[in-house]
Short mmCIF file of N, CA and C and ligand atoms in Angstrom, two decimals:
data_model
loop_
_atom_site.label_atom_id
_atom_site.label_comp_id
_atom_site.label_asym_id
_atom_site.label_seq_id
_atom_site.Cartn_x
_atom_site.Cartn_y
_atom_site.Cartn_z
N MET A 2 0.89 -1.36 0.13
CA MET A 2 -0.04 -0.13 0.11
C MET A 2 0.93 1.09 -0.12
N PRO A 3 0.35 2.15 -0.85
CA PRO A 3 1.31 3.51 -0.84
C PRO A 3 1.17 4.26 0.61
N ILE A 4 2.26 5.03 0.90
CA ILE A 4 1.91 5.53 2.10
C ILE A 4 1.69 7.14 2.09
N ASP A 5 1.09 7.74 3.16
CA ASP A 5 1.19 9.07 3.13
C ASP A 5 2.08 9.49 3.55
N ALA A 6 2.89 10.47 2.71
CA ALA A 6 4.27 11.29 3.16
C ALA A 6 4.28 12.21 4.08
N THR A 7 2.92 12.68 4.38
CA THR A 7 2.78 13.76 5.41
C THR A 7 2.71 13.46 6.76
N LEU A 8 2.71 12.13 7.15
CA LEU A 8 2.38 11.84 8.38
C LEU A 8 3.98 11.69 9.29
N PRO A 9 3.65 11.87 10.35
CA PRO A 9 5.17 11.82 10.99
C PRO A 9 5.79 10.37 10.83
N TYR A 10 7.28 10.58 11.03
CA TYR A 10 8.00 9.12 10.95
C TYR A 10 7.83 8.09 12.00
N ASP A 11 7.66 6.66 11.26
CA ASP A 11 7.19 5.72 12.08
C ASP A 11 8.70 4.95 12.04
N ASP A 12 8.91 4.67 13.35
CA ASP A 12 10.07 4.14 13.83
C ASP A 12 10.12 2.39 13.48
N SER A 13 8.84 1.98 13.01
CA SER A 13 8.57 0.62 13.14
C SER A 13 8.88 0.25 11.63
N ASN A 14 9.07 1.08 10.72
CA ASN A 14 9.32 0.72 9.39
C ASN A 14 10.44 -0.31 8.78
N ILE A 15 10.23 -0.89 7.80
CA ILE A 15 11.14 -1.88 7.32
C ILE A 15 12.72 -1.36 7.42
N PHE A 16 12.83 -0.42 6.81
CA PHE A 16 14.02 0.30 6.48
C PHE A 16 14.71 0.78 8.04
N ALA A 17 13.72 1.16 8.90
CA ALA A 17 14.60 1.68 10.11
C ALA A 17 14.58 0.36 11.10
N ARG A 18 14.19 -0.71 10.61
CA ARG A 18 14.66 -1.95 11.29
C ARG A 18 16.08 -2.45 10.82
N ILE A 19 15.88 -2.08 9.37
CA ILE A 19 17.24 -2.80 8.89
C ILE A 19 18.29 -2.07 9.58
N LEU A 20 18.15 -0.61 9.57
CA LEU A 20 19.53 0.35 9.97
C LEU A 20 19.76 -0.25 11.62
N ARG A 21 18.54 -0.71 12.27
CA ARG A 21 18.79 -1.22 13.51
C ARG A 21 19.75 -2.40 13.83
N GLY A 22 19.57 -3.17 12.67
CA GLY A 22 20.15 -4.44 12.64
C GLY A 22 19.00 -5.75 13.05
N GLU A 23 17.91 -5.34 13.01
CA GLU A 23 16.96 -6.37 13.50
C GLU A 23 16.40 -6.91 12.25
N LEU A 24 16.75 -6.67 10.99
CA LEU A 24 16.11 -7.18 10.19
C LEU A 24 17.83 -7.35 8.90
N PRO A 25 17.84 -8.48 8.25
CA PRO A 25 18.96 -8.40 7.27
C PRO A 25 18.92 -7.72 6.06
N SER A 26 20.13 -7.48 5.74
CA SER A 26 19.80 -6.88 4.04
C SER A 26 21.26 -7.17 3.67
N LYS A 27 21.54 -7.08 2.39
CA LYS A 27 22.47 -7.31 1.38
C LYS A 27 23.11 -6.09 1.38
N THR A 28 24.04 -5.53 2.05
CA THR A 28 24.74 -4.41 2.13
C THR A 28 25.89 -4.02 0.96
N VAL A 29 25.48 -2.96 0.48
CA VAL A 29 26.47 -2.66 -0.87
C VAL A 29 27.38 -1.53 -0.14
N TYR A 30 27.06 -0.81 0.87
CA TYR A 30 27.87 0.35 0.93
C TYR A 30 27.23 1.04 2.19
N GLU A 31 28.37 1.65 3.19
CA GLU A 31 27.79 2.09 4.75
C GLU A 31 28.82 3.16 4.94
N ASP A 32 28.28 4.04 5.56
CA ASP A 32 29.11 5.36 6.04
C ASP A 32 28.20 6.18 6.96
N GLU A 33 28.74 7.35 7.62
CA GLU A 33 28.24 7.75 8.78
C GLU A 33 26.81 8.08 8.42
N PHE A 34 26.49 8.63 7.13
CA PHE A 34 25.43 9.36 7.09
C PHE A 34 24.09 8.27 5.91
N ALA A 35 24.55 7.18 5.55
CA ALA A 35 23.87 6.56 4.53
C ALA A 35 24.32 4.50 4.60
N LEU A 36 23.08 4.15 4.12
CA LEU A 36 23.36 2.66 4.20
C LEU A 36 22.78 2.40 2.73
N ALA A 37 23.51 1.44 1.81
CA ALA A 37 23.20 0.97 0.60
C ALA A 37 23.07 -0.40 0.39
N PHE A 38 21.73 -1.11 0.16
CA PHE A 38 21.58 -2.62 0.02
C PHE A 38 20.68 -2.69 -1.14
N HIS A 39 20.85 -3.97 -1.43
CA HIS A 39 20.23 -4.46 -2.79
C HIS A 39 18.64 -4.77 -2.44
N ASP A 40 17.66 -3.98 -3.41
CA ASP A 40 16.37 -4.35 -3.15
C ASP A 40 15.97 -5.67 -3.27
N ILE A 41 15.07 -5.87 -2.52
CA ILE A 41 14.84 -7.52 -2.09
C ILE A 41 13.65 -7.77 -3.48
N ASN A 42 13.33 -6.92 -4.20
CA ASN A 42 12.50 -7.34 -5.49
C ASN A 42 12.71 -6.60 -6.68
N PRO A 43 14.55 -6.67 -7.13
CA PRO A 43 14.77 -6.25 -8.18
C PRO A 43 13.95 -5.75 -9.35
N GLN A 44 13.99 -4.72 -9.84
CA GLN A 44 13.24 -4.46 -11.20
C GLN A 44 14.41 -4.33 -12.31
N ALA A 45 15.67 -4.40 -11.98
CA ALA A 45 16.47 -4.16 -12.92
C ALA A 45 17.91 -5.32 -12.45
N PRO A 46 18.73 -5.43 -13.80
CA PRO A 46 19.85 -6.29 -13.35
C PRO A 46 20.64 -5.90 -11.83
N LEU A 47 20.75 -4.41 -11.83
CA LEU A 47 21.38 -4.10 -10.57
C LEU A 47 20.07 -3.19 -9.99
N HIS A 48 19.69 -3.39 -8.94
CA HIS A 48 18.83 -2.47 -8.26
C HIS A 48 18.96 -2.24 -6.91
N ILE A 49 19.75 -1.04 -6.32
CA ILE A 49 20.32 -0.92 -5.15
C ILE A 49 19.47 0.17 -4.42
N LEU A 50 19.08 0.14 -3.07
CA LEU A 50 18.60 1.29 -2.47
C LEU A 50 19.66 1.83 -1.64
N VAL A 51 19.36 3.29 -1.58
CA VAL A 51 20.15 4.08 -0.63
C VAL A 51 19.40 4.55 0.24
N ILE A 52 19.63 4.86 1.47
CA ILE A 52 19.04 5.67 2.56
C ILE A 52 19.69 6.17 3.58
N PRO A 53 19.21 7.40 3.90
CA PRO A 53 20.01 8.30 5.05
C PRO A 53 20.02 7.22 6.25
N LYS A 54 20.93 7.65 7.22
CA LYS A 54 20.73 7.02 8.49
C LYS A 54 19.79 7.63 9.28
N GLY A 55 19.52 8.99 9.11
CA GLY A 55 18.60 9.57 9.64
C GLY A 55 17.18 9.22 9.56
N ALA A 56 16.14 9.73 10.86
CA ALA A 56 14.90 9.42 10.52
C ALA A 56 14.06 10.34 9.52
N TYR A 57 13.83 10.23 8.45
CA TYR A 57 13.28 11.04 7.51
C TYR A 57 12.40 10.24 6.47
N VAL A 58 10.87 10.40 6.48
CA VAL A 58 9.79 9.79 5.80
C VAL A 58 10.15 9.62 4.45
N SER A 59 10.61 10.85 3.73
CA SER A 59 10.72 10.97 2.25
C SER A 59 11.74 12.13 1.87
N TRP A 60 11.91 12.19 0.69
CA TRP A 60 12.78 13.12 0.05
C TRP A 60 12.16 14.64 0.55
N ASP A 61 10.85 14.62 0.64
CA ASP A 61 10.44 16.00 1.14
C ASP A 61 10.48 16.30 2.47
N ASP A 62 10.48 15.24 3.38
CA ASP A 62 10.83 15.32 4.56
C ASP A 62 12.70 15.65 4.70
N PHE A 63 13.19 14.94 4.28
CA PHE A 63 14.45 15.07 4.23
C PHE A 63 14.96 16.48 3.77
N SER A 64 14.53 16.89 2.89
CA SER A 64 15.15 18.42 2.15
C SER A 64 14.69 19.41 2.82
N GLU A 65 13.78 19.28 3.69
CA GLU A 65 13.00 20.17 4.76
C GLU A 65 13.73 20.23 6.18
N ARG A 66 14.11 19.11 6.66
CA ARG A 66 14.62 18.87 8.10
C ARG A 66 16.03 18.57 8.10
N GLY A 67 16.35 17.96 6.86
CA GLY A 67 17.86 17.41 7.29
C GLY A 67 18.99 18.19 7.36
N GLY A 68 19.83 17.89 8.27
CA GLY A 68 21.16 18.81 8.14
C GLY A 68 21.75 18.86 6.98
N ASP A 69 22.54 20.03 6.72
CA ASP A 69 23.26 20.11 5.76
C ASP A 69 24.51 19.26 5.45
N ASP A 70 25.08 19.00 6.44
CA ASP A 70 26.10 17.38 6.68
C ASP A 70 25.03 16.26 6.31
N GLU A 71 24.11 15.92 6.54
CA GLU A 71 23.36 14.82 5.98
C GLU A 71 22.77 14.92 4.80
N ILE A 72 22.53 15.85 4.33
CA ILE A 72 22.46 16.03 2.72
C ILE A 72 23.55 15.79 2.16
N ALA A 73 24.36 16.63 2.45
CA ALA A 73 26.09 16.19 1.47
C ALA A 73 26.24 14.97 1.63
N GLY A 74 26.41 14.24 3.08
CA GLY A 74 26.72 13.07 2.82
C GLY A 74 25.92 12.11 2.20
N PHE A 75 24.78 12.07 2.46
CA PHE A 75 23.73 11.13 1.46
C PHE A 75 23.86 11.29 0.21
N VAL A 76 23.78 12.54 -0.62
CA VAL A 76 24.37 12.67 -1.68
C VAL A 76 25.33 12.18 -2.31
N ARG A 77 26.25 12.43 -1.38
CA ARG A 77 27.64 11.75 -2.04
C ARG A 77 27.83 10.21 -1.87
N ALA A 78 26.90 10.01 -1.02
CA ALA A 78 27.30 8.49 -0.94
C ALA A 78 26.35 7.84 -2.02
N VAL A 79 25.19 8.42 -2.37
CA VAL A 79 24.56 7.73 -3.71
C VAL A 79 25.42 7.85 -5.11
N GLY A 80 26.12 9.12 -5.18
CA GLY A 80 26.91 9.04 -6.26
C GLY A 80 28.06 8.08 -6.08
N ARG A 81 28.48 7.85 -4.97
CA ARG A 81 30.05 7.02 -4.56
C ARG A 81 29.40 5.27 -4.97
N VAL A 82 28.16 5.17 -4.38
CA VAL A 82 27.59 3.54 -4.92
C VAL A 82 27.74 3.52 -6.25
N ALA A 83 27.05 4.32 -6.97
CA ALA A 83 27.21 4.23 -8.38
C ALA A 83 28.43 4.34 -8.95
N ARG A 84 29.25 5.05 -8.49
CA ARG A 84 30.79 5.04 -9.29
C ARG A 84 31.53 3.71 -8.84
N GLU A 85 31.25 3.64 -7.52
CA GLU A 85 32.21 2.14 -7.09
C GLU A 85 31.57 0.92 -7.77
N ASN A 86 30.24 0.93 -8.44
CA ASN A 86 29.77 -0.21 -9.00
C ASN A 86 29.81 -0.04 -10.46
N GLY A 87 30.86 0.80 -11.00
CA GLY A 87 30.99 1.10 -12.47
C GLY A 87 29.78 1.56 -13.17
N LEU A 88 28.96 2.20 -12.51
CA LEU A 88 27.49 2.32 -13.56
C LEU A 88 27.83 3.77 -14.13
N VAL A 89 28.81 4.49 -14.00
CA VAL A 89 28.64 6.17 -14.82
C VAL A 89 28.79 5.83 -16.18
N ALA A 90 30.06 5.19 -16.59
CA ALA A 90 29.81 4.86 -18.23
C ALA A 90 28.64 4.33 -18.90
N PRO A 91 28.16 3.24 -18.26
CA PRO A 91 27.00 2.52 -19.00
C PRO A 91 25.59 3.47 -18.61
N GLY A 92 25.49 4.15 -17.48
CA GLY A 92 24.78 4.74 -17.19
C GLY A 92 23.83 3.94 -15.87
N TYR A 93 22.93 5.06 -15.29
CA TYR A 93 21.92 4.30 -14.30
C TYR A 93 20.90 5.54 -14.08
N ARG A 94 19.97 4.80 -13.37
CA ARG A 94 18.93 5.95 -13.47
C ARG A 94 18.35 6.08 -11.58
N LEU A 95 18.44 7.11 -11.31
CA LEU A 95 17.92 7.36 -9.92
C LEU A 95 16.19 7.81 -9.67
N LEU A 96 15.94 7.23 -8.62
CA LEU A 96 14.33 7.20 -8.67
C LEU A 96 14.10 7.39 -7.01
N ALA A 97 13.16 8.52 -6.68
CA ALA A 97 13.10 8.64 -5.22
C ALA A 97 11.30 8.88 -5.32
N ASN A 98 10.77 7.82 -4.97
CA ASN A 98 8.86 8.02 -4.87
C ASN A 98 8.95 9.07 -3.37
N VAL A 99 7.88 9.59 -3.44
CA VAL A 99 7.34 10.42 -2.50
C VAL A 99 5.49 10.38 -2.40
N GLY A 100 5.28 9.42 -1.56
CA GLY A 100 3.60 9.57 -1.27
C GLY A 100 2.89 8.78 -2.26
N PHE A 101 1.75 9.18 -2.06
CA PHE A 101 0.64 8.39 -2.82
C PHE A 101 0.39 7.73 -4.19
N ASP A 102 1.02 8.99 -4.83
CA ASP A 102 0.81 8.92 -6.38
C ASP A 102 2.07 8.35 -6.90
N SER A 103 3.05 8.19 -6.24
CA SER A 103 4.19 7.66 -6.95
C SER A 103 4.22 6.29 -6.21
N HIS A 104 3.58 5.90 -5.50
CA HIS A 104 3.25 4.41 -4.99
C HIS A 104 4.74 4.39 -3.99
N GLN A 105 4.90 5.22 -3.23
CA GLN A 105 6.06 5.01 -2.31
C GLN A 105 5.55 4.05 -0.95
N GLU A 106 6.19 2.90 -0.82
CA GLU A 106 5.49 1.99 0.15
C GLU A 106 6.42 1.87 1.67
N VAL A 107 7.69 2.06 1.52
CA VAL A 107 8.40 2.46 2.89
C VAL A 107 8.64 3.77 3.30
N PRO A 108 8.07 3.97 4.49
CA PRO A 108 8.05 5.13 4.78
C PRO A 108 9.42 5.91 5.39
N HIS A 109 10.49 5.32 4.88
CA HIS A 109 12.03 5.93 5.13
C HIS A 109 12.48 6.38 3.83
N LEU A 110 12.96 7.69 3.57
CA LEU A 110 13.51 8.06 2.49
C LEU A 110 14.54 7.11 1.75
N HIS A 111 14.03 6.60 0.32
CA HIS A 111 15.24 5.73 -0.27
C HIS A 111 15.04 6.02 -1.53
N VAL A 112 16.38 6.15 -2.20
CA VAL A 112 16.66 6.25 -3.43
C VAL A 112 17.00 4.95 -4.25
N HIS A 113 16.10 5.15 -5.27
CA HIS A 113 16.71 3.43 -5.95
C HIS A 113 17.61 3.74 -6.88
N ILE A 114 18.49 2.94 -7.16
CA ILE A 114 19.40 3.13 -8.25
C ILE A 114 19.02 1.86 -9.31
N PHE A 115 19.00 1.98 -10.42
CA PHE A 115 18.72 0.97 -11.30
C PHE A 115 19.58 1.19 -12.68
N ALA A 116 20.04 -0.28 -12.85
CA ALA A 116 21.35 -0.05 -13.74
C ALA A 116 21.15 -1.48 -14.41
N GLY A 117 22.03 -1.89 -15.20
CA GLY A 117 22.43 -3.06 -15.94
C GLY A 117 21.67 -3.27 -17.03
N GLN A 118 20.97 -2.47 -17.60
CA GLN A 118 20.42 -2.70 -18.79
C GLN A 118 19.95 -1.21 -19.53
N GLN A 119 19.49 -1.38 -20.66
CA GLN A 119 18.55 -0.18 -21.30
C GLN A 119 17.65 0.09 -20.34
N LEU A 120 17.04 1.11 -19.76
CA LEU A 120 16.24 1.27 -18.80
C LEU A 120 14.86 1.80 -19.35
N GLY A 121 14.70 2.04 -20.48
CA GLY A 121 13.49 2.37 -21.38
C GLY A 121 12.98 3.52 -20.89
N PRO A 122 11.70 4.03 -20.97
CA PRO A 122 11.12 5.42 -20.94
C PRO A 122 10.99 5.51 -19.18
N MET A 123 11.02 6.82 -19.08
CA MET A 123 10.91 7.01 -17.54
C MET A 123 9.84 6.65 -16.70
N LEU A 124 8.49 6.86 -17.52
CA LEU A 124 7.26 6.28 -16.84
C LEU A 124 6.63 5.31 -17.67
N ALA A 125 6.27 4.19 -16.86
CA ALA A 125 5.38 3.38 -17.87
C ALA A 125 4.04 3.98 -18.63
N ARG A 126 4.08 3.56 -19.70
CA ARG A 126 2.80 4.32 -20.35
C ARG A 126 1.75 3.42 -20.73
P1 DGP B 24 8.99 2.10 -3.07
O1 DGP B 24 8.05 1.83 -3.55
O2 DGP B 24 9.77 3.27 -3.64
O3 DGP B 24 8.65 2.91 -1.53
O4 DGP B 24 10.14 1.14 -2.62
C1 DGP B 24 10.20 0.16 -1.66
C2 DGP B 24 11.12 -0.97 -2.35
O5 DGP B 24 11.96 -1.47 -1.20
C3 DGP B 24 10.67 -1.92 -3.04
O6 DGP B 24 11.39 -1.77 -4.39
C4 DGP B 24 11.04 -3.31 -2.27
C5 DGP B 24 12.10 -2.51 -1.38
N1 DGP B 24 12.03 -3.44 -0.13
C6 DGP B 24 10.81 -3.47 0.61
N2 DGP B 24 11.08 -4.17 1.68
C7 DGP B 24 12.26 -4.78 1.74
C8 DGP B 24 13.23 -5.47 2.70
O7 DGP B 24 12.54 -6.05 3.86
N3 DGP B 24 14.44 -5.66 2.28
C9 DGP B 24 15.18 -4.99 1.27
N4 DGP B 24 16.40 -4.98 0.89
N5 DGP B 24 14.28 -4.38 0.28
C10 DGP B 24 12.79 -4.42 0.59
#
C-alpha cells in the first residue's frame, strides 16, 4: 500500500529495522550518513536502495528537515555507490518516490539506483 508522506516518521518501518540491525539486508555500502543495500524485489539487473541513517519519511521530509551535513553526506553516498559499481559509463537511473501517487511503500527515504540494462522510458505508458 502506498504511504501518506505527510505522516510523522514511524520508527517501526522496515528500513528503520534494517538500520537497527533487526532485519538482514545485503549491504553494498555504509558510512556515517547512508546505508546502501540490494532491493529485495529487483526491477533491473542491478537495483540498489540508498537510505539516509537519519529518520526521514521521504525526500520532502529530508530536504526540509535534514542537516546540511546529512544532505551532503547522503548525496555523496549515492554518487559513490554508483561510481564504485561501475555505473557511470553505462549509465543508471535514480528514483525517489514520495507519497501516494508515486507508490512509495516504505516510509523511510530511499533512493533507488537502477542499472545493468537499457532502462526504457522514464514512466510506464
Ligand atoms: P518504494 O515503492 O519506492 O517505496 O520502494 C520500496 C522498495 O523497497 C521496493 O522496491 C521493495 C523494497 N523492499 C521492501 N521491503 C524490503 C526489505 O525488507 N528488504 C529489502 N532489501 N528491500 C525491501
